[in-house]
Amino acid sequence: MTILTMPTTPFDGQKPGTSGLRKKVKVFQQPNYSENFIQSVFDVVEGKEGALLVIGGDGRFHNRTVIQQAVRMAAANGFGKVLVGQGGILSTPAASNVIRQYGAIGGLVLSASHNPGGPDEDFGIKYNVSNGGPAPEKITEAIYDRTTTIDRWLTVEAADIDLDAIGTVEVGGMSVEVIDSVADYAALMEALFDFDAIRGMADGGFTLAFDAMSAVTGPYAHEIFEGRLGFAPGTVRNGTPLEDFGHHHPDPNLVHAKELYDLMMSAAAPDFGAASDGDGDRNLIIGKGIFITPSDSLAMLAANAHLAKGYAGGLKGIARSMPTSAAADRVAEALGISCFETPTGWKFFGNLLDAGMATICGEESAGTGSDHVREKDGIWAVLLWLNILAIRQVPAKALAQDHWARFGRNYYARHDYEALSTDKANALIAELTAALPALPATAHGPLVVAAADSFSYADPVDGSVSANQGLRVMFEGGSRIVFRLSGTGTEGATLRVYLERYEPAGGTLDAETPDMLADLIAAADAIAGIVRHTGRTAPDVVT
Ligand code: VG1
Ligand code: CO
């Protein structure tokens, strides 16, 4: 088979962000663009000769095109075999599982996660390594460096493969197997959770609404919730993956999953509601009449995980991203295990999970997961909740109230200011960074600053240091504001302001979050000059 060497030039490969390369579809459609990035990845992968590579995506527009390109390029680059999900579909956690289960050297995960899809929307490519997790920073930086010098990409001349037909074909001397996207993942879930107990609860009349948001989890949810667990047909809503997610943002938050939220707050609410995002790694949890913040969900799952068979031996540790609330820290303390605080992005959990230092991880951005794969996992989180409720036989609301009565409550919200001019956002961060040293002991309304810093993380396993991971302002009494810029957007800059207030057990545990955070919201503007820098008087999205 002839390997074709296609001349090219360096391109805008984007400095490594929170989660791979994300751009508009139109950018990926430019001649050489996707190919340049994929070749930059392959040039960095050591030991690819004869190795197994996994390729799959969330089914968004342009997914199939890039898969065909990547398959031909993998053949030209000497890989031995490629595994592809049927129809090009693999949720991010399912891709992570396939990489681990089949001993692949790594995988290309094609997704822009919760960002909208379609010809004028977003696409993304992420490389995951052999542990199934996102490539660590030293690899994403090497990939980026390669994009600045790349001068050729390699491919073979071969027709497109049939992505819908399960089975093995040959492309340029390399074998390509199209596998069932769901089977291995569903089997893993059955190994971790007590499906009989959950099925019994469903048989007993417990009802579930799962919104797949017309994104990748539809086939997984149909098979697991309706097929294996016996929830009624119709339990899974928006369960067919669409290339444009039905024109919605497949972002499971209270803004984009409002229909589910309204249902769960209504008299007609089922017992439990949940949703997942574009690529299936996020989760939204809403009990009947109660939204559970992702930070609380992490803490509540950690406190009860031992009730599921996969975690019956207890947890080795908990890890959370820095902006995630400290609710999980109190659980770790009670369990006598470590709680690690990492920078934003799942890649920072990989070493802790591999080293057996943490079992459960979570992020405030609706990400929860465990050492079963090396990505966050939306359906996994829903199943762990269901398993816990099936054993404890209480509604989600009672479980939450019981948790707060024991550990206290971390009132929490994230305010996002989207599509800001990059200059203005950078100016805000620069000015605040310079002001940090003078903040301690200053008062902002009733709040007094206890400490302020720019978060830097030293990985306890390999010692690598990641600096500038967000600005923290800590107040006396345990309240906190964090400021950071998003690393996943494709338009201008997004400022995220994370607000947290701790109320100890015995304090005010059933108040409305906006009321409890009002002083912090005012302090955030006083400290960072949000209105002055951005001209915005209110956030675009509150989650
Ligand atoms: C956001 C979230 C972060 C998450 C990342 C990827 O990043 O805040 O917690 O890990 O998205 O999520 P940022 O840099 O925009 O704040 V997703 O579901 O890509 O895979
Ligand atoms: Co996602």
Coordinates of C-alpha atoms and ligand atoms in Angstrom, one line a residue:
M1 CA 0.0 0.0 0.0
T2 CA 1.4 3.4 -1.0
I3 CA 1.7 5.9 1.8
L4 CA 0.9 9.4 0.5
T5 CA 2.9 12.3 2.0
M6 CA 0.8 15.5 1.9
P7 CA 2.8 18.7 2.2
T8 CA 1.4 21.2 4.7
T9 CA 2.4 24.1 6.9
P10 CA 2.0 24.9 10.6
F11 CA -1.5 26.0 11.6
D12 CA -3.5 27.4 14.5
G13 CA -3.4 24.3 16.7
Q14 CA -4.4 26.2 19.8
K15 CA -2.5 26.1 23.0
P16 CA -3.7 23.1 25.1
G17 CA -7.0 24.0 26.8
T18 CA -9.0 22.2 29.3
S19 CA -10.0 19.5 26.9
G20 CA -8.3 19.0 23.5
L21 CA -8.7 21.1 20.4
R22 CA -12.1 22.8 20.0
K23 CA -13.0 25.0 17.1
K24 CA -15.9 25.8 14.8
V25 CA -16.7 23.1 12.3
K26 CA -15.8 25.5 9.5
V27 CA -12.3 25.6 10.9
F28 CA -12.0 21.9 11.0
Q29 CA -13.3 21.7 7.4
Q30 CA -10.4 23.8 6.1
P31 CA -8.0 21.9 3.9
N32 CA -5.3 20.2 6.0
Y33 CA -6.7 21.4 9.3
S34 CA -8.0 18.2 10.9
E35 CA -5.3 16.2 9.2
N36 CA -2.6 18.5 10.6
F37 CA -3.9 18.0 14.1
I38 CA -4.3 14.3 13.8
Q39 CA -0.8 14.0 12.3
S40 CA 0.6 16.2 15.2
V41 CA -1.0 13.7 17.6
F42 CA 0.4 10.7 15.7
D43 CA 3.9 12.3 15.5
V44 CA 3.9 12.5 19.3
V45 CA 2.6 9.0 20.0
E46 CA 5.5 6.7 20.8
G47 CA 5.2 3.0 20.0
K48 CA 2.4 3.3 17.5
E49 CA 3.9 0.7 15.1
G50 CA 1.4 -2.2 15.0
A51 CA -0.5 -0.7 18.0
L52 CA -4.3 -0.6 18.6
L53 CA -6.0 2.8 18.3
V54 CA -9.6 3.6 19.3
I55 CA -11.7 6.2 17.4
G56 CA -15.2 7.4 18.3
G57 CA -17.2 10.5 18.8
D58 CA -20.4 12.0 20.0
G59 CA -22.1 11.8 16.6
R60 CA -22.2 15.5 16.0
F61 CA -21.9 17.1 12.5
H62 CA -18.5 16.3 10.9
N63 CA -18.0 13.2 13.1
R64 CA -18.1 10.7 10.3
T65 CA -15.9 12.8 8.0
V66 CA -13.1 13.1 10.5
I67 CA -13.3 9.4 11.4
Q68 CA -12.8 8.4 7.8
Q69 CA -9.8 10.8 7.6
A70 CA -8.3 9.5 10.8
V71 CA -8.7 5.8 9.8
R72 CA -6.7 6.4 6.6
M73 CA -4.1 8.4 8.4
A74 CA -3.8 5.7 11.1
A75 CA -3.0 3.1 8.4
A76 CA -0.4 5.4 6.9
N77 CA 1.2 6.0 10.3
G78 CA 1.7 2.3 11.0
F79 CA -1.0 1.5 13.5
G80 CA -1.8 -2.2 13.5
K81 CA -5.5 -2.0 14.2
V82 CA -8.3 0.6 14.8
L83 CA -11.5 0.0 16.8
V84 CA -14.4 2.3 15.8
G85 CA -17.8 2.6 17.5
Q86 CA -20.7 1.7 15.3
G87 CA -22.0 4.7 13.4
G88 CA -18.9 6.5 14.7
I89 CA -20.5 6.6 18.1
L90 CA -18.6 6.2 21.4
S91 CA -19.5 8.3 24.4
T92 CA -16.4 9.7 26.1
P93 CA -16.6 7.3 29.1
A94 CA -17.3 4.4 26.7
A95 CA -14.2 5.3 24.6
S96 CA -12.2 5.4 27.8
N97 CA -13.4 1.9 28.7
V98 CA -12.7 0.5 25.2
I99 CA -9.2 1.8 25.3
R100 CA -8.6 0.2 28.7
Q101 CA -10.5 -3.1 28.0
Y102 CA -8.7 -3.8 24.7
G103 CA -5.3 -2.6 25.7
A104 CA -5.2 0.2 23.1
I105 CA -2.3 2.6 22.9
G106 CA -4.8 5.4 23.0
G107 CA -7.8 6.9 21.2
L108 CA -9.1 9.9 19.3
V109 CA -12.3 11.2 21.0
L110 CA -14.2 13.4 18.6
S111 CA -16.4 15.8 20.5
A112 CA -16.9 19.4 21.6
S113 CA -18.7 18.0 24.6
H114 CA -21.6 20.3 25.7
N115 CA -21.0 22.9 23.0
P116 CA -23.7 23.0 20.3
G117 CA -23.2 21.1 17.0
G118 CA -24.0 21.6 13.4
P119 CA -22.3 23.1 10.3
D120 CA -22.0 26.5 12.0
E121 CA -21.2 25.2 15.5
D122 CA -18.4 23.4 17.3
F123 CA -16.3 20.3 16.8
G124 CA -13.4 19.0 18.7
I125 CA -10.6 16.3 18.8
K126 CA -9.0 15.0 21.9
Y127 CA -6.3 12.4 22.4
N128 CA -6.6 9.9 25.2
V129 CA -3.7 7.8 26.3
S130 CA -3.4 4.1 27.2
N131 CA -4.9 4.5 30.7
G132 CA -8.1 5.7 28.9
G133 CA -7.8 9.2 30.2
P134 CA -7.1 12.6 28.5
A135 CA -3.5 13.1 27.6
P136 CA -1.6 14.7 30.4
E137 CA -0.2 18.2 29.9
K138 CA 3.3 17.2 28.8
I139 CA 1.7 15.3 25.9
T140 CA -0.8 18.0 24.9
E141 CA 2.0 20.5 25.0
A142 CA 4.2 18.2 22.7
I143 CA 1.2 18.0 20.4
Y144 CA 0.9 21.8 20.4
D145 CA 4.6 22.2 19.7
R146 CA 4.3 19.8 16.8
T147 CA 1.5 21.9 15.3
T148 CA 3.9 24.8 15.1
T149 CA 6.4 22.9 12.9
I150 CA 4.4 20.3 11.0
D151 CA 5.2 20.1 7.3
R152 CA 3.5 17.0 6.1
W153 CA 0.7 14.5 7.0
L154 CA 0.5 10.9 5.9
T155 CA -2.5 9.0 4.5
V156 CA -3.3 6.1 2.2
E157 CA -5.6 6.0 -0.7
A158 CA -8.7 4.0 0.4
A159 CA -12.4 4.3 0.1
D160 CA -14.5 5.2 3.2
I161 CA -15.4 2.3 5.3
D162 CA -19.0 1.4 6.2
L163 CA -19.2 2.8 9.8
D164 CA -22.6 1.2 10.4
A165 CA -21.7 -2.4 9.7
I166 CA -20.3 -4.3 12.7
G167 CA -17.3 -6.3 11.6
T168 CA -13.7 -6.1 10.4
V169 CA -12.4 -4.6 7.2
E170 CA -9.0 -3.6 5.9
V171 CA -7.7 -0.2 5.1
G172 CA -4.3 0.2 3.7
G173 CA -3.1 -3.0 5.2
M174 CA -4.4 -2.1 8.6
S175 CA -7.5 -3.8 10.1
V176 CA -10.5 -1.7 11.2
E177 CA -13.1 -3.3 13.4
V178 CA -16.5 -1.6 13.9
I179 CA -17.7 -2.6 17.3
D180 CA -21.0 -2.3 19.2
S181 CA -20.8 1.1 20.9
V182 CA -22.8 0.1 23.9
A183 CA -22.2 -3.6 24.9
D184 CA -18.9 -3.3 26.7
Y185 CA -20.0 -0.2 28.6
A186 CA -23.3 -1.7 29.7
A187 CA -21.5 -4.8 30.9
L188 CA -19.1 -2.6 33.0
M189 CA -22.1 -0.9 34.6
E190 CA -23.7 -4.2 35.5
A191 CA -20.4 -5.2 37.1
L192 CA -20.4 -2.1 39.3
F193 CA -24.0 -1.7 40.3
D194 CA -26.7 -3.8 41.7
F195 CA -29.0 -4.0 38.7
D196 CA -31.4 -6.3 40.6
A197 CA -32.0 -3.8 43.3
I198 CA -32.6 -1.0 40.8
R199 CA -34.9 -3.2 38.8
G200 CA -36.8 -4.0 41.9
M201 CA -37.2 -0.3 42.6
A202 CA -38.5 0.3 39.1
D203 CA -40.9 -2.7 39.3
G204 CA -42.1 -1.2 42.6
G205 CA -43.2 2.0 40.8
F206 CA -40.2 4.3 41.1
T207 CA -40.0 6.5 38.0
L208 CA -37.1 8.1 36.2
A209 CA -36.8 10.8 33.5
F210 CA -33.5 10.7 31.7
D211 CA -32.8 13.5 29.1
A212 CA -30.1 12.4 26.6
M213 CA -30.4 15.9 25.0
S214 CA -30.3 14.3 21.5
A215 CA -26.7 13.5 22.1
V216 CA -24.5 10.5 22.5
T217 CA -26.0 8.8 25.6
G218 CA -29.3 8.0 23.9
P219 CA -28.4 4.4 22.8
Y220 CA -26.6 3.7 26.1
A221 CA -29.6 5.0 28.2
H222 CA -32.2 3.1 26.1
E223 CA -30.2 -0.2 26.6
I224 CA -29.4 0.3 30.3
F225 CA -32.4 2.1 31.8
E226 CA -35.2 0.8 29.7
G227 CA -33.7 -2.5 28.4
R228 CA -31.7 -3.9 31.4
L229 CA -33.3 -2.1 34.3
G230 CA -36.9 -2.2 33.2
F231 CA -37.9 1.5 33.4
A232 CA -40.9 2.2 31.3
P233 CA -40.5 3.1 27.6
G234 CA -40.3 6.9 27.4
T235 CA -38.1 7.1 30.4
V236 CA -35.3 8.2 28.1
R237 CA -36.2 11.5 26.4
N238 CA -34.4 12.9 23.3
G239 CA -32.8 9.5 23.0
T240 CA -31.7 9.6 19.4
P241 CA -28.3 11.2 18.7
L242 CA -28.7 14.1 16.2
E243 CA -25.9 15.8 14.3
D244 CA -27.1 19.2 15.6
F245 CA -28.6 18.0 18.9
G246 CA -31.9 19.3 17.7
H247 CA -30.5 22.9 17.7
H248 CA -30.0 22.7 21.4
H249 CA -26.9 23.1 23.6
P250 CA -26.4 19.6 24.9
D251 CA -25.4 21.1 28.2
P252 CA -27.1 19.5 31.2
N253 CA -27.6 22.5 33.4
L254 CA -30.7 24.3 34.6
V255 CA -30.6 26.6 31.6
H256 CA -30.4 24.1 28.8
A257 CA -32.2 21.3 30.5
K258 CA -34.9 23.6 31.7
E259 CA -37.7 21.3 30.5
L260 CA -36.5 18.5 32.7
Y261 CA -36.0 20.9 35.6
D262 CA -39.6 22.3 35.3
L263 CA -40.9 18.7 35.2
M264 CA -39.0 17.8 38.3
M265 CA -40.4 20.8 40.2
S266 CA -44.0 20.1 39.0
A267 CA -46.7 18.0 40.6
A268 CA -46.2 15.5 37.7
A269 CA -42.5 14.9 38.6
P270 CA -41.2 11.4 38.4
D271 CA -39.1 10.2 41.4
F272 CA -35.8 11.0 39.8
G273 CA -34.5 13.1 36.9
A274 CA -31.2 13.2 35.2
A275 CA -29.5 14.4 32.0
S276 CA -26.1 14.1 30.3
D277 CA -24.2 16.2 27.8
G278 CA -23.0 16.0 24.2
D279 CA -20.4 13.3 24.8
G280 CA -21.9 11.6 27.8
D281 CA -19.4 12.5 30.4
R282 CA -21.5 15.0 32.4
N283 CA -24.5 14.5 34.5
L284 CA -27.3 16.6 35.9
I285 CA -29.1 15.2 39.0
I286 CA -32.6 16.5 40.0
G287 CA -34.6 14.7 42.6
K288 CA -38.3 15.2 42.9
G289 CA -38.5 18.9 43.9
I290 CA -34.8 19.3 44.5
F291 CA -31.8 20.2 42.2
I292 CA -28.6 18.6 43.6
T293 CA -25.6 20.7 42.7
P294 CA -22.7 18.7 41.2
S295 CA -20.5 19.6 44.1
D296 CA -23.1 18.2 46.5
S297 CA -23.7 15.2 44.3
L298 CA -20.0 14.3 44.5
A299 CA -20.1 14.5 48.3
M300 CA -23.4 12.5 48.6
L301 CA -22.2 9.8 46.2
A302 CA -18.9 9.5 48.1
A303 CA -20.7 9.2 51.4
N304 CA -22.9 6.4 50.1
A305 CA -20.8 4.7 47.4
H306 CA -20.1 1.7 49.6
L307 CA -23.7 0.7 49.1
A308 CA -22.9 -0.2 45.5
K309 CA -21.1 -3.5 44.9
G310 CA -18.3 -1.9 42.9
Y311 CA -17.4 0.2 45.9
A312 CA -18.3 -2.1 48.7
G313 CA -14.7 -2.1 49.9
G314 CA -14.8 1.6 50.5
L315 CA -13.0 4.5 48.9
K316 CA -9.3 5.0 48.7
G317 CA -9.6 8.8 48.4
I318 CA -11.7 11.5 46.9
A319 CA -10.5 14.1 44.4
R320 CA -12.2 17.3 43.3
S321 CA -11.2 20.2 41.0
M322 CA -10.3 23.3 42.9
P323 CA -13.4 25.4 42.0
T324 CA -15.7 22.5 43.2
S325 CA -17.1 23.1 46.6
A326 CA -15.5 21.7 49.7
A327 CA -18.6 19.5 50.5
A328 CA -16.6 16.4 49.5
D329 CA -13.8 17.3 51.8
R330 CA -16.0 16.9 54.8
V331 CA -17.0 13.4 53.7
A332 CA -13.4 12.5 53.2
E333 CA -12.6 13.7 56.7
A334 CA -15.4 11.6 58.1
L335 CA -14.3 8.6 56.2
G336 CA -10.7 9.1 57.2
I337 CA -9.4 9.3 53.6
S338 CA -7.5 11.9 51.6
C339 CA -9.2 14.6 49.6
F340 CA -7.2 16.0 46.7
E341 CA -7.7 19.4 45.1
T342 CA -6.7 19.5 41.4
P343 CA -6.9 22.1 38.6
T344 CA -10.0 22.1 36.4
G345 CA -10.1 19.3 33.8
W346 CA -10.3 15.6 34.1
K347 CA -6.7 15.0 33.0
F348 CA -5.5 16.0 36.4
F349 CA -7.3 13.0 38.1
G350 CA -5.5 10.4 35.9
N351 CA -2.4 10.0 38.0
L352 CA -4.3 9.9 41.3
L353 CA -6.6 7.2 39.9
D354 CA -3.8 5.2 38.4
A355 CA -1.8 5.3 41.6
G356 CA -4.8 4.1 43.7
M357 CA -4.9 7.3 45.7
A358 CA -8.4 8.3 44.8
T359 CA -11.5 6.2 43.9
I360 CA -14.1 8.9 43.2
C361 CA -13.6 12.3 41.5
G362 CA -15.7 15.2 40.6
E363 CA -16.0 18.7 39.2
E364 CA -18.5 21.4 39.8
S365 CA -19.3 21.5 36.1
A366 CA -21.5 18.4 36.3
G367 CA -18.7 15.9 36.1
T368 CA -18.5 12.8 38.4
G369 CA -16.6 9.6 37.9
S370 CA -14.5 6.9 39.5
D371 CA -11.6 4.6 38.8
H372 CA -13.7 2.4 36.6
V373 CA -12.6 4.5 33.6
R374 CA -10.4 7.6 33.3
E375 CA -13.1 10.1 32.2
K376 CA -16.1 11.5 34.0
D377 CA -19.1 9.4 33.3
G378 CA -22.7 10.7 33.2
I379 CA -24.7 7.5 33.1
W380 CA -22.4 6.0 35.8
A381 CA -23.3 8.9 38.2
V382 CA -27.0 8.3 37.5
L383 CA -26.7 4.6 38.2
L384 CA -24.8 5.2 41.4
W385 CA -27.6 7.5 42.6
L386 CA -30.2 4.9 41.7
N387 CA -28.3 2.2 43.4
I388 CA -28.0 4.2 46.6
L389 CA -31.7 5.2 46.5
A390 CA -32.6 1.6 45.9
I391 CA -30.7 0.4 49.0
R392 CA -31.5 3.3 51.3
Q393 CA -35.2 3.4 50.2
V394 CA -35.4 7.2 50.6
P395 CA -36.3 10.0 48.1
A396 CA -33.3 12.0 46.8
K397 CA -34.6 15.1 48.7
A398 CA -34.5 13.2 52.0
L399 CA -31.0 11.9 51.3
A400 CA -29.8 15.4 50.6
Q401 CA -31.4 16.8 53.8
D402 CA -29.9 14.0 55.8
H403 CA -26.5 14.7 54.3
W404 CA -26.6 18.4 55.1
A405 CA -27.8 17.8 58.7
R406 CA -24.7 15.6 59.2
F407 CA -22.0 17.5 57.2
G408 CA -23.4 21.0 56.9
R409 CA -24.2 22.6 53.5
N410 CA -22.0 24.3 50.9
Y411 CA -24.3 26.8 49.1
Y412 CA -22.8 27.1 45.7
A413 CA -23.3 28.7 42.3
R414 CA -21.2 29.4 39.2
H415 CA -21.7 32.6 37.2
D416 CA -20.5 32.6 33.6
Y417 CA -19.9 35.7 31.6
E418 CA -19.6 34.5 28.0
A419 CA -18.2 35.8 24.7
L420 CA -16.2 38.6 26.4
S421 CA -13.5 40.3 24.4
T422 CA -10.3 38.4 25.2
D423 CA -8.5 41.7 26.0
K424 CA -11.1 42.7 28.6
A425 CA -11.1 39.3 30.2
N426 CA -7.4 39.2 30.4
A427 CA -7.2 42.7 31.8
L428 CA -9.6 41.7 34.6
I429 CA -7.5 38.7 35.5
A430 CA -4.2 40.6 35.3
E431 CA -5.5 43.4 37.5
L432 CA -7.0 41.0 40.1
T433 CA -3.8 38.9 40.1
A434 CA -1.8 42.0 40.9
A435 CA -4.3 43.0 43.7
L436 CA -4.3 39.6 45.4
P437 CA -1.4 40.2 47.9
A438 CA -3.2 43.3 49.3
L439 CA -6.6 41.5 49.8
P440 CA -6.2 39.6 53.1
A441 CA -7.9 41.4 56.0
T442 CA -10.0 43.7 53.8
A443 CA -13.7 43.7 54.4
H444 CA -16.4 43.5 51.7
G445 CA -19.8 44.0 53.3
P446 CA -19.9 41.4 56.1
L447 CA -17.1 39.3 54.5
V448 CA -13.5 39.5 55.5
V449 CA -10.8 38.1 53.3
A450 CA -8.7 35.4 55.0
A451 CA -6.4 34.6 52.1
A452 CA -6.0 35.1 48.4
D453 CA -3.8 33.4 45.8
S454 CA -3.4 32.1 42.3
F455 CA -3.9 28.3 42.5
S456 CA -0.9 26.2 41.6
Y457 CA -0.9 22.4 41.7
A458 CA 2.0 20.0 42.2
D459 CA 0.9 16.5 41.1
P460 CA 1.6 14.2 44.1
V461 CA 2.5 11.4 41.8
D462 CA 4.9 12.8 39.2
G463 CA 5.7 16.2 40.8
S464 CA 4.7 18.2 37.7
V465 CA 3.5 21.7 38.5
S466 CA 0.6 23.5 36.9
A467 CA 0.5 27.1 37.8
N468 CA -2.1 29.9 37.1
Q469 CA -5.1 27.6 37.6
G470 CA -7.5 30.2 38.9
L471 CA -7.6 33.0 41.4
R472 CA -8.9 32.2 44.9
V473 CA -10.3 34.6 47.5
M474 CA -11.0 32.8 50.7
F475 CA -13.1 34.5 53.5
E476 CA -13.2 33.9 57.2
G477 CA -15.8 31.3 58.0
G478 CA -15.2 29.1 54.9
S479 CA -16.8 31.1 52.1
R480 CA -14.9 31.5 48.9
I481 CA -14.9 33.1 45.5
V482 CA -12.8 31.7 42.6
F483 CA -12.2 33.5 39.3
R484 CA -10.9 31.8 36.2
L485 CA -11.1 31.9 32.4
S486 CA -12.6 29.0 30.5
G487 CA -10.3 26.8 28.5
T488 CA -13.0 25.2 26.3
G489 CA -14.8 28.1 24.6
T490 CA -14.6 28.8 20.8
E491 CA -15.7 32.4 20.9
G492 CA -13.8 35.1 22.8
A493 CA -13.3 34.5 26.5
T494 CA -15.6 33.2 29.2
L495 CA -15.1 34.4 32.8
R496 CA -16.3 31.9 35.4
V497 CA -17.0 33.2 38.9
Y498 CA -17.5 30.4 41.5
L499 CA -19.3 31.3 44.7
E500 CA -19.4 29.2 47.8
R501 CA -20.7 29.7 51.3
Y502 CA -20.5 27.1 54.0
E503 CA -23.3 26.7 56.6
P504 CA -22.4 24.2 59.4
A505 CA -24.8 21.5 60.6
G506 CA -27.4 23.2 62.8
G507 CA -27.2 26.4 60.7
T508 CA -29.5 27.6 57.9
L509 CA -29.8 24.5 55.7
D510 CA -33.0 25.0 53.7
A511 CA -32.6 28.6 52.4
E512 CA -32.6 29.7 48.7
T513 CA -29.1 29.7 47.2
P514 CA -29.3 33.2 45.6
D515 CA -30.2 34.6 49.0
M516 CA -27.4 32.9 50.8
L517 CA -24.9 34.0 48.1
A518 CA -26.0 37.7 47.8
D519 CA -23.1 39.1 49.9
L520 CA -20.6 37.0 47.9
I521 CA -22.0 38.1 44.6
A522 CA -21.6 41.8 45.7
A523 CA -18.1 41.0 47.0
A524 CA -17.1 39.4 43.7
D525 CA -17.8 42.6 41.8
A526 CA -16.2 44.8 44.4
I527 CA -13.0 42.7 44.3
A528 CA -12.7 42.0 40.6
G529 CA -14.5 44.9 39.0
I530 CA -16.6 42.7 36.7
V531 CA -19.0 45.4 35.6
R532 CA -16.1 47.9 35.2
H533 CA -14.0 45.6 33.0
T534 CA -16.7 43.8 31.0
G535 CA -19.7 46.2 31.0
R536 CA -21.8 43.2 32.0
T537 CA -24.2 43.7 34.9
A538 CA -25.4 40.1 35.1
P539 CA -24.0 36.7 34.2
D540 CA -25.1 35.0 31.0
V541 CA -25.5 31.6 32.7
V542 CA -25.9 30.7 36.4
T543 CA -25.4 27.0 37.3
Ligands
VG1_1 C1 -15.2 23.1 31.4 C2 -15.4 22.8 32.9 C3 -14.5 21.8 33.3 C4 -14.5 20.5 32.4 C5 -14.3 20.9 31.0 C6 -14.5 19.8 30.0 O1 -13.9 23.7 31.3 O2 -15.4 24.0 33.7 O3 -14.7 21.4 34.7 O4 -13.5 19.6 32.8 O5 -15.2 22.0 30.6 O6 -15.8 19.3 30.2 P1 -13.6 25.3 31.2 O7 -12.2 25.4 31.0 O8 -14.5 25.8 30.1 O9 -14.1 25.8 32.5 V1 -16.6 18.5 28.9 O10 -17.9 17.8 29.4 O11 -15.5 18.7 27.8 O12 -15.7 17.2 28.4
CO2 CO -18.6 16.5 28.0

